[in-house]
Amino acid sequence: MGETNRYNSSGLLMRTSYKGYRMLLVHAHPDDETINNGATMALYAALGADVTLVTCTRGEEGEVLVKDLAHLAAHETDSLGDHRVEELAVAMKALGISDHRFLGEGHAKYRDSGMMGTEPNNRPDVFWKANFDEATNDLVKIIKERGTYKGTSSSLPSMGLDDNEININGWIIEREKE
């Protein structure tokens, strides 16, 4: 085992530095990245990789589990999205990620739809109803700015996806065909 490589706990060879490498993660809502990829993001960032997170919505329709925050829910003050933006900033700092963006930032704001079959899912401004080419172009702009990536999404069909996550998986499948 030399200075440039080491074995991880699975016995797989890993580099000790990923300086110059890039990782792009695309997720539907704030907290998806931390729950699904947080340790991976932190590891690669700590080893020098340029890690970029793109979050497509602000999670406005998310379930509020903390009673003291119930007033933030969409059916109350509809301010959960703003709260989740702040939570995401804190999470990115803790994980050592400095490049985080919201899809369409500056010209579009894609809203969380909630789960399939719910009334919020019918809103005209929800992410899954966004123009596919426009939203894809928003992502392509980031890729071109930051350089070549192998994209990833943590959403798998067995996870009970909402329409936002299905939309992201559709992007990746369509763009990998090109």
PDB file of C-alpha atoms in Angstrom:
ATOM      1  CA  MET A   1       0.000   0.000   0.000  1.00  0.00           C
ATOM      2  CA  GLY A   2       1.697   3.157  -1.213  1.00  0.00           C
ATOM      3  CA  GLU A   3       1.139   6.765  -0.393  1.00  0.00           C
ATOM      4  CA  THR A   4      -1.304   7.273  -3.258  1.00  0.00           C
ATOM      5  CA  ASN A   5      -3.593   4.325  -2.545  1.00  0.00           C
ATOM      6  CA  ARG A   6      -5.204   2.554   0.368  1.00  0.00           C
ATOM      7  CA  TYR A   7      -7.761  -0.159   0.937  1.00  0.00           C
ATOM      8  CA  ASN A   8     -11.157   0.684   2.311  1.00  0.00           C
ATOM      9  CA  SER A   9     -13.069  -1.558   4.734  1.00  0.00           C
ATOM     10  CA  SER A  10     -14.422  -3.599   1.800  1.00  0.00           C
ATOM     11  CA  GLY A  11     -10.924  -4.421   0.624  1.00  0.00           C
ATOM     12  CA  LEU A  12     -11.283  -2.188  -2.429  1.00  0.00           C
ATOM     13  CA  LEU A  13      -8.383  -0.046  -3.467  1.00  0.00           C
ATOM     14  CA  MET A  14      -9.018   3.685  -2.955  1.00  0.00           C
ATOM     15  CA  ARG A  15      -6.933   6.709  -3.736  1.00  0.00           C
ATOM     16  CA  THR A  16      -5.817   8.877  -0.826  1.00  0.00           C
ATOM     17  CA  SER A  17      -6.504  11.968  -2.900  1.00  0.00           C
ATOM     18  CA  TYR A  18      -9.285  12.777  -5.320  1.00  0.00           C
ATOM     19  CA  LYS A  19      -7.997  16.270  -6.097  1.00  0.00           C
ATOM     20  CA  GLY A  20      -9.034  17.117  -9.647  1.00  0.00           C
ATOM     21  CA  TYR A  21     -11.927  14.647  -9.629  1.00  0.00           C
ATOM     22  CA  ARG A  22     -15.519  15.885  -9.867  1.00  0.00           C
ATOM     23  CA  MET A  23     -18.747  14.513  -8.467  1.00  0.00           C
ATOM     24  CA  LEU A  24     -22.236  15.772  -9.298  1.00  0.00           C
ATOM     25  CA  LEU A  25     -25.250  14.792  -7.254  1.00  0.00           C
ATOM     26  CA  VAL A  26     -28.774  15.716  -8.314  1.00  0.00           C
ATOM     27  CA  HIS A  27     -31.594  15.338  -5.814  1.00  0.00           C
ATOM     28  CA  ALA A  28     -35.254  16.317  -5.718  1.00  0.00           C
ATOM     29  CA  HIS A  29     -35.461  17.732  -2.189  1.00  0.00           C
ATOM     30  CA  PRO A  30     -33.268  19.109   0.601  1.00  0.00           C
ATOM     31  CA  ASP A  31     -32.137  16.254   2.870  1.00  0.00           C
ATOM     32  CA  ASP A  32     -32.222  13.578   0.138  1.00  0.00           C
ATOM     33  CA  GLU A  33     -28.496  14.089  -0.392  1.00  0.00           C
ATOM     34  CA  THR A  34     -27.626  13.827   3.294  1.00  0.00           C
ATOM     35  CA  ILE A  35     -29.795  10.776   3.948  1.00  0.00           C
ATOM     36  CA  ASN A  36     -28.663   8.924   0.831  1.00  0.00           C
ATOM     37  CA  ASN A  37     -25.162  10.191   0.018  1.00  0.00           C
ATOM     38  CA  GLY A  38     -23.969  12.357   2.911  1.00  0.00           C
ATOM     39  CA  ALA A  39     -21.103  10.108   3.983  1.00  0.00           C
ATOM     40  CA  THR A  40     -19.952   9.657   0.387  1.00  0.00           C
ATOM     41  CA  MET A  41     -20.069  13.395  -0.269  1.00  0.00           C
ATOM     42  CA  ALA A  42     -18.103  14.149   2.900  1.00  0.00           C
ATOM     43  CA  LEU A  43     -15.494  11.478   2.131  1.00  0.00           C
ATOM     44  CA  TYR A  44     -14.787  12.647  -1.399  1.00  0.00           C
ATOM     45  CA  ALA A  45     -14.812  16.316  -0.409  1.00  0.00           C
ATOM     46  CA  ALA A  46     -12.338  15.552   2.396  1.00  0.00           C
ATOM     47  CA  LEU A  47     -10.117  13.701  -0.113  1.00  0.00           C
ATOM     48  CA  GLY A  48     -10.047  16.748  -2.396  1.00  0.00           C
ATOM     49  CA  ALA A  49     -12.770  16.047  -4.980  1.00  0.00           C
ATOM     50  CA  ASP A  50     -14.906  18.904  -6.286  1.00  0.00           C
ATOM     51  CA  VAL A  51     -18.379  17.892  -5.122  1.00  0.00           C
ATOM     52  CA  THR A  52     -21.370  19.727  -6.562  1.00  0.00           C
ATOM     53  CA  LEU A  53     -24.909  19.264  -5.294  1.00  0.00           C
ATOM     54  CA  VAL A  54     -27.923  20.342  -7.333  1.00  0.00           C
ATOM     55  CA  THR A  55     -31.235  20.312  -5.483  1.00  0.00           C
ATOM     56  CA  CYS A  56     -34.281  20.601  -7.721  1.00  0.00           C
ATOM     57  CA  THR A  57     -36.894  21.822  -5.231  1.00  0.00           C
ATOM     58  CA  ARG A  58     -36.947  23.388  -1.806  1.00  0.00           C
ATOM     59  CA  GLY A  59     -39.052  20.582  -0.330  1.00  0.00           C
ATOM     60  CA  GLU A  60     -42.053  22.802   0.345  1.00  0.00           C
ATOM     61  CA  GLU A  61     -44.449  19.856   0.640  1.00  0.00           C
ATOM     62  CA  GLY A  62     -42.282  17.785   2.951  1.00  0.00           C
ATOM     63  CA  GLU A  63     -43.707  16.106   6.011  1.00  0.00           C
ATOM     64  CA  VAL A  64     -43.153  18.107   9.205  1.00  0.00           C
ATOM     65  CA  LEU A  65     -42.283  15.693  12.002  1.00  0.00           C
ATOM     66  CA  VAL A  66     -41.292  18.224  14.666  1.00  0.00           C
ATOM     67  CA  LYS A  67     -44.358  19.637  16.410  1.00  0.00           C
ATOM     68  CA  ASP A  68     -42.718  23.030  17.044  1.00  0.00           C
ATOM     69  CA  LEU A  69     -42.226  23.426  13.285  1.00  0.00           C
ATOM     70  CA  ALA A  70     -45.767  22.429  12.241  1.00  0.00           C
ATOM     71  CA  HIS A  71     -46.609  26.051  11.427  1.00  0.00           C
ATOM     72  CA  LEU A  72     -44.125  25.885   8.506  1.00  0.00           C
ATOM     73  CA  ALA A  73     -46.195  23.308   6.612  1.00  0.00           C
ATOM     74  CA  ALA A  74     -47.606  24.163   3.191  1.00  0.00           C
ATOM     75  CA  HIS A  75     -51.169  24.099   4.500  1.00  0.00           C
ATOM     76  CA  GLU A  76     -50.231  26.551   7.278  1.00  0.00           C
ATOM     77  CA  THR A  77     -47.727  29.359   6.440  1.00  0.00           C
ATOM     78  CA  ASP A  78     -46.138  27.593   3.448  1.00  0.00           C
ATOM     79  CA  SER A  79     -42.658  28.519   4.701  1.00  0.00           C
ATOM     80  CA  LEU A  80     -41.179  25.026   5.009  1.00  0.00           C
ATOM     81  CA  GLY A  81     -39.167  25.530   1.811  1.00  0.00           C
ATOM     82  CA  ASP A  82     -37.331  28.529   3.262  1.00  0.00           C
ATOM     83  CA  HIS A  83     -36.609  26.593   6.445  1.00  0.00           C
ATOM     84  CA  ARG A  84     -35.273  23.635   4.471  1.00  0.00           C
ATOM     85  CA  VAL A  85     -32.978  25.938   2.473  1.00  0.00           C
ATOM     86  CA  GLU A  86     -31.401  26.999   5.780  1.00  0.00           C
ATOM     87  CA  GLU A  87     -31.166  23.383   6.979  1.00  0.00           C
ATOM     88  CA  LEU A  88     -29.495  22.414   3.722  1.00  0.00           C
ATOM     89  CA  ALA A  89     -26.885  25.166   4.080  1.00  0.00           C
ATOM     90  CA  VAL A  90     -26.015  23.878   7.560  1.00  0.00           C
ATOM     91  CA  ALA A  91     -25.822  20.284   6.290  1.00  0.00           C
ATOM     92  CA  MET A  92     -23.540  21.245   3.392  1.00  0.00           C
ATOM     93  CA  LYS A  93     -21.212  23.077   5.771  1.00  0.00           C
ATOM     94  CA  ALA A  94     -21.093  20.024   8.062  1.00  0.00           C
ATOM     95  CA  LEU A  95     -20.321  17.739   5.097  1.00  0.00           C
ATOM     96  CA  GLY A  96     -17.638  20.077   3.747  1.00  0.00           C
ATOM     97  CA  ILE A  97     -19.507  20.871   0.518  1.00  0.00           C
ATOM     98  CA  SER A  98     -19.110  24.411  -0.772  1.00  0.00           C
ATOM     99  CA  ASP A  99     -20.766  24.053  -4.197  1.00  0.00           C
ATOM    100  CA  HIS A 100     -24.507  23.721  -3.775  1.00  0.00           C
ATOM    101  CA  ARG A 101     -27.092  25.093  -6.177  1.00  0.00           C
ATOM    102  CA  PHE A 102     -30.831  24.974  -6.677  1.00  0.00           C
ATOM    103  CA  LEU A 103     -31.871  23.999 -10.177  1.00  0.00           C
ATOM    104  CA  GLY A 104     -32.890  27.055 -12.170  1.00  0.00           C
ATOM    105  CA  GLU A 105     -31.586  29.412  -9.502  1.00  0.00           C
ATOM    106  CA  GLY A 106     -31.885  32.994 -10.649  1.00  0.00           C
ATOM    107  CA  HIS A 107     -34.670  32.451 -13.175  1.00  0.00           C
ATOM    108  CA  ALA A 108     -36.875  29.520 -12.108  1.00  0.00           C
ATOM    109  CA  LYS A 109     -38.061  28.033  -8.855  1.00  0.00           C
ATOM    110  CA  TYR A 110     -39.262  24.478  -9.112  1.00  0.00           C
ATOM    111  CA  ARG A 111     -41.752  23.629  -6.379  1.00  0.00           C
ATOM    112  CA  ASP A 112     -41.966  20.330  -4.551  1.00  0.00           C
ATOM    113  CA  SER A 113     -45.061  18.372  -5.523  1.00  0.00           C
ATOM    114  CA  GLY A 114     -45.615  16.183  -2.505  1.00  0.00           C
ATOM    115  CA  MET A 115     -46.569  12.566  -3.045  1.00  0.00           C
ATOM    116  CA  MET A 116     -48.458  11.225  -6.047  1.00  0.00           C
ATOM    117  CA  GLY A 117     -52.214  11.406  -5.661  1.00  0.00           C
ATOM    118  CA  THR A 118     -52.152  14.398  -3.309  1.00  0.00           C
ATOM    119  CA  GLU A 119     -53.636  17.801  -4.134  1.00  0.00           C
ATOM    120  CA  PRO A 120     -50.276  19.675  -4.141  1.00  0.00           C
ATOM    121  CA  ASN A 121     -49.180  17.332  -6.933  1.00  0.00           C
ATOM    122  CA  ASN A 122     -51.713  19.057  -9.208  1.00  0.00           C
ATOM    123  CA  ARG A 123     -50.216  22.547  -8.875  1.00  0.00           C
ATOM    124  CA  PRO A 124     -48.989  23.967 -12.202  1.00  0.00           C
ATOM    125  CA  ASP A 125     -45.611  25.075 -10.754  1.00  0.00           C
ATOM    126  CA  VAL A 126     -44.426  21.718  -9.403  1.00  0.00           C
ATOM    127  CA  PHE A 127     -41.131  20.311 -10.580  1.00  0.00           C
ATOM    128  CA  TRP A 128     -42.442  17.171 -12.218  1.00  0.00           C
ATOM    129  CA  LYS A 129     -44.595  19.333 -14.498  1.00  0.00           C
ATOM    130  CA  ALA A 130     -41.691  21.583 -15.506  1.00  0.00           C
ATOM    131  CA  ASN A 131     -40.764  21.774 -19.163  1.00  0.00           C
ATOM    132  CA  PHE A 132     -38.353  18.842 -19.566  1.00  0.00           C
ATOM    133  CA  ASP A 133     -36.001  20.626 -21.979  1.00  0.00           C
ATOM    134  CA  GLU A 134     -35.864  23.849 -19.948  1.00  0.00           C
ATOM    135  CA  ALA A 135     -35.139  22.032 -16.686  1.00  0.00           C
ATOM    136  CA  THR A 136     -32.588  19.791 -18.410  1.00  0.00           C
ATOM    137  CA  ASN A 137     -30.880  22.837 -19.893  1.00  0.00           C
ATOM    138  CA  ASP A 138     -30.637  24.295 -16.387  1.00  0.00           C
ATOM    139  CA  LEU A 139     -28.700  21.198 -15.351  1.00  0.00           C
ATOM    140  CA  VAL A 140     -26.589  21.124 -18.516  1.00  0.00           C
ATOM    141  CA  LYS A 141     -25.463  24.716 -17.823  1.00  0.00           C
ATOM    142  CA  ILE A 142     -24.103  23.591 -14.457  1.00  0.00           C
ATOM    143  CA  ILE A 143     -22.368  20.580 -15.987  1.00  0.00           C
ATOM    144  CA  LYS A 144     -20.730  22.740 -18.670  1.00  0.00           C
ATOM    145  CA  GLU A 145     -19.620  25.292 -16.100  1.00  0.00           C
ATOM    146  CA  ARG A 146     -18.144  22.750 -13.712  1.00  0.00           C
ATOM    147  CA  GLY A 147     -16.798  20.189 -16.216  1.00  0.00           C
ATOM    148  CA  THR A 148     -17.445  16.563 -17.047  1.00  0.00           C
ATOM    149  CA  TYR A 149     -19.191  14.356 -14.511  1.00  0.00           C
ATOM    150  CA  LYS A 150     -20.735  10.977 -14.160  1.00  0.00           C
ATOM    151  CA  GLY A 151     -24.142  11.933 -12.757  1.00  0.00           C
ATOM    152  CA  THR A 152     -25.903  10.192  -9.936  1.00  0.00           C
ATOM    153  CA  SER A 153     -29.282  10.185  -8.283  1.00  0.00           C
ATOM    154  CA  SER A 154     -30.001   8.160  -5.183  1.00  0.00           C
ATOM    155  CA  SER A 155     -33.632   7.517  -6.011  1.00  0.00           C
ATOM    156  CA  LEU A 156     -34.345   3.891  -6.788  1.00  0.00           C
ATOM    157  CA  PRO A 157     -37.697   2.456  -7.916  1.00  0.00           C
ATOM    158  CA  SER A 158     -38.088   0.427  -4.723  1.00  0.00           C
ATOM    159  CA  MET A 159     -37.991   3.566  -2.563  1.00  0.00           C
ATOM    160  CA  GLY A 160     -41.567   4.786  -3.124  1.00  0.00           C
ATOM    161  CA  LEU A 161     -40.628   7.719  -5.322  1.00  0.00           C
ATOM    162  CA  ASP A 162     -42.551  10.914  -5.659  1.00  0.00           C
ATOM    163  CA  ASP A 163     -42.965  12.548  -9.066  1.00  0.00           C
ATOM    164  CA  ASN A 164     -39.960  14.829  -8.533  1.00  0.00           C
ATOM    165  CA  GLU A 165     -37.619  11.859  -8.053  1.00  0.00           C
ATOM    166  CA  ILE A 166     -39.119  10.046 -11.031  1.00  0.00           C
ATOM    167  CA  ASN A 167     -38.422  13.163 -13.128  1.00  0.00           C
ATOM    168  CA  ILE A 168     -34.729  13.162 -12.114  1.00  0.00           C
ATOM    169  CA  ASN A 169     -34.317   9.478 -12.943  1.00  0.00           C
ATOM    170  CA  GLY A 170     -35.947  10.138 -16.311  1.00  0.00           C
ATOM    171  CA  TRP A 171     -33.360  12.832 -17.029  1.00  0.00           C
ATOM    172  CA  ILE A 172     -30.454  10.589 -16.255  1.00  0.00           C
ATOM    173  CA  ILE A 173     -31.809   7.708 -18.341  1.00  0.00           C
ATOM    174  CA  GLU A 174     -32.593   9.980 -21.327  1.00  0.00           C
ATOM    175  CA  ARG A 175     -29.289  11.861 -21.236  1.00  0.00           C
ATOM    176  CA  GLU A 176     -27.205   8.686 -20.885  1.00  0.00           C
ATOM    177  CA  LYS A 177     -28.805   7.428 -24.133  1.00  0.00           C
ATOM    178  CA  GLU A 178     -27.401  10.432 -26.026  1.00  0.00           C
TER     179      GLU A 178
END
